[in-house]
mmCIF file with all atom_site columns, C-alpha atoms in Angstrom:
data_model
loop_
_atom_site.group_PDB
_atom_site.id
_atom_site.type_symbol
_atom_site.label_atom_id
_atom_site.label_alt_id
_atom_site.label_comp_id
_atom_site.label_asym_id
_atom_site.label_entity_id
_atom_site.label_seq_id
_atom_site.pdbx_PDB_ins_code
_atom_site.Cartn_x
_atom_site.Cartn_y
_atom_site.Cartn_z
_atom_site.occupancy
_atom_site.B_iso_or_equiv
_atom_site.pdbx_formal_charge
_atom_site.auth_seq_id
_atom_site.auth_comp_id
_atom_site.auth_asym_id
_atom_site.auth_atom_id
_atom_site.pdbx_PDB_model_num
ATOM 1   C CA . UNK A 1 1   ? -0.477 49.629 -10.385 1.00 44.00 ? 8   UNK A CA 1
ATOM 2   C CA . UNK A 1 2   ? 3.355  48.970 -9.549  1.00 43.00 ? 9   UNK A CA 1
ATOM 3   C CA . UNK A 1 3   ? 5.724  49.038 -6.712  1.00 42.00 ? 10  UNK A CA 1
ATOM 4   C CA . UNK A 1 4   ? 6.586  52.708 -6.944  1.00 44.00 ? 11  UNK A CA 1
ATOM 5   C CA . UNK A 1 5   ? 2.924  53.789 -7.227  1.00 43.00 ? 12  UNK A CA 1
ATOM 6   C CA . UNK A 1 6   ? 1.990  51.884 -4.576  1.00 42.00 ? 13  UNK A CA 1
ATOM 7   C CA . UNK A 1 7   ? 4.812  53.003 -2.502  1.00 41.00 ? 14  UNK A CA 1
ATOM 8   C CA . UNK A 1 8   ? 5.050  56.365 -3.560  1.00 45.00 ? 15  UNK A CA 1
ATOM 9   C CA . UNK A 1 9   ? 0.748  56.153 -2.458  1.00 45.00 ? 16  UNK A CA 1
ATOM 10  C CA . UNK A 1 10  ? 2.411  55.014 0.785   1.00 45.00 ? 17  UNK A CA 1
ATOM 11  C CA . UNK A 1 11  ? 4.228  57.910 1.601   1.00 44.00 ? 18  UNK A CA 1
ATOM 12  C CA . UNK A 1 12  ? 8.279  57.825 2.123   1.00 43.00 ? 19  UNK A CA 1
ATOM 13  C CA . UNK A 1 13  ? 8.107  56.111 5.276   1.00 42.00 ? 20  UNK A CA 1
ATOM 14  C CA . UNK A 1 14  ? 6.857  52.924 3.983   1.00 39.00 ? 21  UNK A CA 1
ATOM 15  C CA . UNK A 1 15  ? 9.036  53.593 0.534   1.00 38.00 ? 22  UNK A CA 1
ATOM 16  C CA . UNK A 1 16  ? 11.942 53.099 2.988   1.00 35.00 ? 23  UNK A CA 1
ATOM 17  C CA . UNK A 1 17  ? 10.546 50.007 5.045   1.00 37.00 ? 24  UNK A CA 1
ATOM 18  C CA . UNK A 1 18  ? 9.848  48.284 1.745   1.00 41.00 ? 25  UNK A CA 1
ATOM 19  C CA . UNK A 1 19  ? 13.063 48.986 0.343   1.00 36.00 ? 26  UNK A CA 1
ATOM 20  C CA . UNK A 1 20  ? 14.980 47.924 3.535   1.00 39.00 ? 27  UNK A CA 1
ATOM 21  C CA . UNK A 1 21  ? 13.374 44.617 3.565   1.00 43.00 ? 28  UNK A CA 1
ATOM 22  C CA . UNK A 1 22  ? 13.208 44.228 -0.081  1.00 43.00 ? 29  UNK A CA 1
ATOM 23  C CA . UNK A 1 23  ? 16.114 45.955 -1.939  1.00 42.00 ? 30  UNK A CA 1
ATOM 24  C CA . UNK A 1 24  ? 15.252 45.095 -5.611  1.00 42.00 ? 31  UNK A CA 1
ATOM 25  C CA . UNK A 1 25  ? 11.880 46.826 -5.069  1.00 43.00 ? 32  UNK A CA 1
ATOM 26  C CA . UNK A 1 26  ? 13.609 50.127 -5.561  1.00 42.00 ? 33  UNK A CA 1
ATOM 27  C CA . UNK A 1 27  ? 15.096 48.819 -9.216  1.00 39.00 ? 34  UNK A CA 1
ATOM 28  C CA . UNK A 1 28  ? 13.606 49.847 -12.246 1.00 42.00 ? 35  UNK A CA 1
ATOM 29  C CA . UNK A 1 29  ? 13.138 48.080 -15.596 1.00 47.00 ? 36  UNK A CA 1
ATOM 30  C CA . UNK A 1 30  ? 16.530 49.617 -16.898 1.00 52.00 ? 37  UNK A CA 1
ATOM 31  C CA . UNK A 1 31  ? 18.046 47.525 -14.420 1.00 74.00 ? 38  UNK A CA 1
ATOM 32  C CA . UNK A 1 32  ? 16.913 44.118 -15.117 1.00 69.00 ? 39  UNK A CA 1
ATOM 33  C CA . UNK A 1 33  ? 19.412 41.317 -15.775 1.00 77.00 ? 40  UNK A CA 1
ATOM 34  C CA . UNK A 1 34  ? 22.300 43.641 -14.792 1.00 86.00 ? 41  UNK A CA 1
ATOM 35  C CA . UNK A 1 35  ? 25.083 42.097 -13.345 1.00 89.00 ? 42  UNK A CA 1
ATOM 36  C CA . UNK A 1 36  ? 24.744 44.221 -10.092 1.00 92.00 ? 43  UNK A CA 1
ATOM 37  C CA . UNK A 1 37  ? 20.376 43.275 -9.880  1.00 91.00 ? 44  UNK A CA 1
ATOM 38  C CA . UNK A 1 38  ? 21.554 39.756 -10.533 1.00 92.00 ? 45  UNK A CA 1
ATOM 39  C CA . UNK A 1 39  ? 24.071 39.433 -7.398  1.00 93.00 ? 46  UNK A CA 1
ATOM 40  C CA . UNK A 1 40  ? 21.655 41.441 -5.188  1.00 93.00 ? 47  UNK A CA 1
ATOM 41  C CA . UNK A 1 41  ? 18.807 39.230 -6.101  1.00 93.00 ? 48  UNK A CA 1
ATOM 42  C CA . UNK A 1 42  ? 20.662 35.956 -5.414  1.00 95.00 ? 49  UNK A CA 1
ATOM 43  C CA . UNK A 1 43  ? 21.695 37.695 -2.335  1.00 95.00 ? 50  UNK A CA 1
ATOM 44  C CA . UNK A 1 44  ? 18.149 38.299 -0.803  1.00 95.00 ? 51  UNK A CA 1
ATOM 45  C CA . UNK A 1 45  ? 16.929 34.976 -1.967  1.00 96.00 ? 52  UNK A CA 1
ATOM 46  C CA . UNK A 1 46  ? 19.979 33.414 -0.209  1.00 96.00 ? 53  UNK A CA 1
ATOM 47  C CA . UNK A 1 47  ? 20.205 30.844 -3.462  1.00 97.00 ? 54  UNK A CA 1
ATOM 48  C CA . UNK A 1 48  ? 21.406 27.402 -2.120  1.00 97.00 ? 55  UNK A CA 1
ATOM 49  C CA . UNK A 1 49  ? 23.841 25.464 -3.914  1.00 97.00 ? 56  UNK A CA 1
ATOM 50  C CA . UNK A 1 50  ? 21.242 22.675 -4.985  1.00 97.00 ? 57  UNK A CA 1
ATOM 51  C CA . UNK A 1 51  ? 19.621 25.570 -5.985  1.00 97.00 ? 58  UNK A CA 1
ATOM 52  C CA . UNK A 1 52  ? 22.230 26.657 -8.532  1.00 97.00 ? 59  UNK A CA 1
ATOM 53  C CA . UNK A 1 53  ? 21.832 24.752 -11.551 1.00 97.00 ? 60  UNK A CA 1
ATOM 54  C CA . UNK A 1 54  ? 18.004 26.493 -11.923 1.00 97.00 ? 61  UNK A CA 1
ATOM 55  C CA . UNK A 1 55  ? 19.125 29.723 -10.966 1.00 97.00 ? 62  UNK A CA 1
ATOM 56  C CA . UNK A 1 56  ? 22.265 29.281 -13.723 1.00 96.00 ? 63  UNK A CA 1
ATOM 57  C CA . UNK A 1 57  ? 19.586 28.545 -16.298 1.00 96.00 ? 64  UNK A CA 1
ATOM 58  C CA . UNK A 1 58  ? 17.066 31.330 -15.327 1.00 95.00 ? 65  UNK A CA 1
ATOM 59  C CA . UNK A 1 59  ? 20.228 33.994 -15.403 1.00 94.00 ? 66  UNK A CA 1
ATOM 60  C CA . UNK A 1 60  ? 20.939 32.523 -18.716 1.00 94.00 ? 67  UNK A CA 1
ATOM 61  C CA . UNK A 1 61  ? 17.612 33.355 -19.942 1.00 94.00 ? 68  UNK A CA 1
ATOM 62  C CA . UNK A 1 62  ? 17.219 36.898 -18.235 1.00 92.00 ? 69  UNK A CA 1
ATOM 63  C CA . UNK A 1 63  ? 20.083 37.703 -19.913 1.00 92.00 ? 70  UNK A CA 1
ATOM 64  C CA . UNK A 1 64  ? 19.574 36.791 -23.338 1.00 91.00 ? 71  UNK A CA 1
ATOM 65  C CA . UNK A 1 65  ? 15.948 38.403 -22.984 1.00 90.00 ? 72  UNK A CA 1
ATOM 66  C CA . UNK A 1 66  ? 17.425 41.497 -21.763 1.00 89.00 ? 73  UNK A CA 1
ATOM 67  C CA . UNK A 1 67  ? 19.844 41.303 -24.887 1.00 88.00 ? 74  UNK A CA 1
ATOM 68  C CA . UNK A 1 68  ? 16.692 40.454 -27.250 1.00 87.00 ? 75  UNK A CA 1
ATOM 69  C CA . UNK A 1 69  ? 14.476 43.371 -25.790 1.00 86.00 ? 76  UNK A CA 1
ATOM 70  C CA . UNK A 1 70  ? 17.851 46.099 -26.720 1.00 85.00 ? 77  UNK A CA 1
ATOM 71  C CA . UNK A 1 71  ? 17.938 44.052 -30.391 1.00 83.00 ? 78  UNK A CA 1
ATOM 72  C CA . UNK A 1 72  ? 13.746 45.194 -30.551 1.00 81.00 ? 79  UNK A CA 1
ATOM 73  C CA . UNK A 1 73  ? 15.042 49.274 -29.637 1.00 81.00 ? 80  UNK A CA 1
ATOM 74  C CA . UNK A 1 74  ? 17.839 48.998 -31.457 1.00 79.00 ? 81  UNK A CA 1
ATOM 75  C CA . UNK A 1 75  ? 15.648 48.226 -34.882 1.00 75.00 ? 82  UNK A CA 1
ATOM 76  C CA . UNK A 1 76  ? 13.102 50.403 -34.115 1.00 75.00 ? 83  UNK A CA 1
ATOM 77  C CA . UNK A 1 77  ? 15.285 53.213 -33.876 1.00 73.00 ? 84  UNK A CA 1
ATOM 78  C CA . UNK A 1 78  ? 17.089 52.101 -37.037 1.00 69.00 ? 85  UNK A CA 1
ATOM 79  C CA . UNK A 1 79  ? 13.372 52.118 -38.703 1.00 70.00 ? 86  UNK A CA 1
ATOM 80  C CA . UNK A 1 80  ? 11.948 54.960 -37.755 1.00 70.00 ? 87  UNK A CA 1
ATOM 81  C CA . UNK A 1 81  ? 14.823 57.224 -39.230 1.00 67.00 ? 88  UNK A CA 1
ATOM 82  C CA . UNK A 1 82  ? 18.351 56.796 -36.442 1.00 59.00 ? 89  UNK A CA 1
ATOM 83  C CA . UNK A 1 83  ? 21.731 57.381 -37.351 1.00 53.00 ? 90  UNK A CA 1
ATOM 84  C CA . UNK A 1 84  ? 21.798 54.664 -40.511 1.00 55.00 ? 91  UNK A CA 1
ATOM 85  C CA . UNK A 1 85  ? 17.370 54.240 -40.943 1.00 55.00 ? 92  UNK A CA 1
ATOM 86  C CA . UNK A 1 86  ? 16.390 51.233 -42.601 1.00 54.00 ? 93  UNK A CA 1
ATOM 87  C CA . UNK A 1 87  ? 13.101 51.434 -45.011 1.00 56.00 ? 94  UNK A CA 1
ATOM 88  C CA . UNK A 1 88  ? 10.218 50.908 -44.324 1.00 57.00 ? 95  UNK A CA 1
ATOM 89  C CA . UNK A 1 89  ? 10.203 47.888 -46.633 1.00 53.00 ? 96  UNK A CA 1
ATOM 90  C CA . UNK A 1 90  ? 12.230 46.219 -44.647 1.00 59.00 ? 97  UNK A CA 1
ATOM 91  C CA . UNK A 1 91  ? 11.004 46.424 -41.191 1.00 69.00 ? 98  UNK A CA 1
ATOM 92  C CA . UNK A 1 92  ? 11.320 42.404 -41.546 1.00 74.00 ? 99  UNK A CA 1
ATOM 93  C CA . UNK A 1 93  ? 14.525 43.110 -39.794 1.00 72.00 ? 100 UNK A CA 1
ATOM 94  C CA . UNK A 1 94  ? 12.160 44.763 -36.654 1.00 74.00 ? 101 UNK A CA 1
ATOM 95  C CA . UNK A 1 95  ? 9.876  41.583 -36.892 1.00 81.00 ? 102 UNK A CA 1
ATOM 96  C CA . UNK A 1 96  ? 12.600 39.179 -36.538 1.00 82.00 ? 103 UNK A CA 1
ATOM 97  C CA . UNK A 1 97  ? 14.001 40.604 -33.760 1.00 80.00 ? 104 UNK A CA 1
ATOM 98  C CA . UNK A 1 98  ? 10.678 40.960 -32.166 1.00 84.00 ? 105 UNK A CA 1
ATOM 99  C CA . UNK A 1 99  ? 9.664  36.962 -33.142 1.00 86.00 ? 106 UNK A CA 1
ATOM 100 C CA . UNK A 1 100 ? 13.631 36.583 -31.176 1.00 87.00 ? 107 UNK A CA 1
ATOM 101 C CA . UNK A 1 101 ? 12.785 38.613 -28.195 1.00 85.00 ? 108 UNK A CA 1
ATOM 102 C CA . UNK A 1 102 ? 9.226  36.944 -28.040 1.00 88.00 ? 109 UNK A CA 1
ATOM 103 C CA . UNK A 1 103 ? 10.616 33.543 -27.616 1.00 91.00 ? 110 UNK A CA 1
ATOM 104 C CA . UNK A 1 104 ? 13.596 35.175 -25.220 1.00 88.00 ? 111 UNK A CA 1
ATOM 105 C CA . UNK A 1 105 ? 10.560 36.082 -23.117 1.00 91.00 ? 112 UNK A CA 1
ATOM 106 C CA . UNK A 1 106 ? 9.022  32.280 -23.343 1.00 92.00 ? 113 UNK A CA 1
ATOM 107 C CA . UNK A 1 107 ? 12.197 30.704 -22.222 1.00 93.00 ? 114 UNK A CA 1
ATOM 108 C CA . UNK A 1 108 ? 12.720 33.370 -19.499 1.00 92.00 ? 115 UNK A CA 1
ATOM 109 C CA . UNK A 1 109 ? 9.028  32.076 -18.184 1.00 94.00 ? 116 UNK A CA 1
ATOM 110 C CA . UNK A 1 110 ? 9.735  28.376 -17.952 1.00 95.00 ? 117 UNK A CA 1
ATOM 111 C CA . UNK A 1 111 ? 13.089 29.505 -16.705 1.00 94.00 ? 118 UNK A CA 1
ATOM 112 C CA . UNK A 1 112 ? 11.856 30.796 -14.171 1.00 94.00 ? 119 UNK A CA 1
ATOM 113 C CA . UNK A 1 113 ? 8.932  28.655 -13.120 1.00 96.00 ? 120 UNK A CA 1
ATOM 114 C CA . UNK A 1 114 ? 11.636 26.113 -12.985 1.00 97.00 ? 121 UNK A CA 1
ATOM 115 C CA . UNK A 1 115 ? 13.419 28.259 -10.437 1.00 96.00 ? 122 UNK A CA 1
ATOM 116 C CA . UNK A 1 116 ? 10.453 29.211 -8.465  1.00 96.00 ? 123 UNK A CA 1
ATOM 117 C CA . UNK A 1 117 ? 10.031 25.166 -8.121  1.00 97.00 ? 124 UNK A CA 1
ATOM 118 C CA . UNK A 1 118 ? 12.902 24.677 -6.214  1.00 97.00 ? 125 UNK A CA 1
ATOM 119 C CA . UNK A 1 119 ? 12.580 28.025 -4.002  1.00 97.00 ? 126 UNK A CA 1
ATOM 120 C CA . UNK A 1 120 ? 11.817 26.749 -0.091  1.00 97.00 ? 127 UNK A CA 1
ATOM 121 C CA . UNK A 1 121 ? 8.181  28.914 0.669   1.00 97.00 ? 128 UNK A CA 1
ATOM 122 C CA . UNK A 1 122 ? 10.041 31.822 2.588   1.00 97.00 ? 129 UNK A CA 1
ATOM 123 C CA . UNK A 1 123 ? 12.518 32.674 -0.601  1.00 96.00 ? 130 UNK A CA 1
ATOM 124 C CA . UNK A 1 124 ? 9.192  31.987 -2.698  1.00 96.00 ? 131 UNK A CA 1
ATOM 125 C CA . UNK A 1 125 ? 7.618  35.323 -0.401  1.00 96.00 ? 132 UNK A CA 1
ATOM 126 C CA . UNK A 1 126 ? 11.320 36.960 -1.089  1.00 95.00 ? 133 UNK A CA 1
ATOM 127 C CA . UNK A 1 127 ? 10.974 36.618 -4.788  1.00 94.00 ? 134 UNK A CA 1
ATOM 128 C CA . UNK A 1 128 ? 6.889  37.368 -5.287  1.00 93.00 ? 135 UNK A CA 1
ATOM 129 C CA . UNK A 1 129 ? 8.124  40.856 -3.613  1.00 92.00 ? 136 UNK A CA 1
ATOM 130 C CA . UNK A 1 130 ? 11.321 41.399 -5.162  1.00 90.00 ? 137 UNK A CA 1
ATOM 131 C CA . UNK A 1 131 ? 11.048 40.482 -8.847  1.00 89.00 ? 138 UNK A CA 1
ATOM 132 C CA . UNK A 1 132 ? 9.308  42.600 -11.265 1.00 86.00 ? 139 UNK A CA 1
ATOM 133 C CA . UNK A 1 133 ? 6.975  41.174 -14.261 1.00 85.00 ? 140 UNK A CA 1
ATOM 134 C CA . UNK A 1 134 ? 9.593  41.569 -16.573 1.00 81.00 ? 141 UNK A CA 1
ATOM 135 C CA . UNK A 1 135 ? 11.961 39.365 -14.185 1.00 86.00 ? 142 UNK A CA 1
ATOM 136 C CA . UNK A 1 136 ? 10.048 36.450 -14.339 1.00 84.00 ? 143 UNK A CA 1
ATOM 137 C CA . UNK A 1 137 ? 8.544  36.549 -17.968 1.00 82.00 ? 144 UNK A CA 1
ATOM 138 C CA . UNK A 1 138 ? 5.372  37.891 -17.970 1.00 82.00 ? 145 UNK A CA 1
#
């Protein structure tokens, strides 16, 4: 179960405590590696500046996963019949970008382990509750 069926099981009233203390909770999957997720995450995890260097390389890598995962749509739509369809012969283009987005996902992991590493306990509780799956590679 996710954050908006638990909190939606919750009942409004606990919707709007967890998004008050947790902002991000409220963001869906559309929004992830968007500019405006990205400052508001850094935000509530209050990012230090010997904490930058990680957080550089795990933006890096949320961002060029979020760019793989449109590359995946982008083919399927072209294969199963969009504006200019590929054939169906050459759905190698699809499992390219797949094998690309795949190892987008891998880097975004260590990425992010790397990051969670050097988050102090309290940011560590910030970004368990704040980051979705797809955030942190999984």
């Amino acid at each position: 179960m996710n954050r908006r069926s638990l909190l939606a099981c919750a009942g409004p009233g606990a919707a709007l405590l967890a998004f008050a203390a947790f902002p991000g909770a409220a963001f869906g999957q559309s929004d992830l590696g968007s500019p405006q997720r990205i400052r508001q995450v850094k935000a509530a995890l209050a990012v230090t500046p010997s904490q930058e260097g990680p957080w550089s390389d795990y933006v890096e890598a949320l961002t060029a996963y979020r760019a793989a995962v449109r590359e995946v749509r982008a083919a399927e739509i072209d294969l199963m019949g969009g504006a200019q369809a590929i054939d169906g012969a050459n759905d190698a283009v699809l499992q390219e970008r797949q094998s690309e987005r795949i190892k987008a996902k891998a880097a975004l992991k260590a990425s992010y382990e790397t990051f969670y590493g050097v988050l102090d306990p309290a940011q560590q509780r910030i970004a368990d509750a704040t980051l979705t799956a797809g955030e942190c590679g999984r």
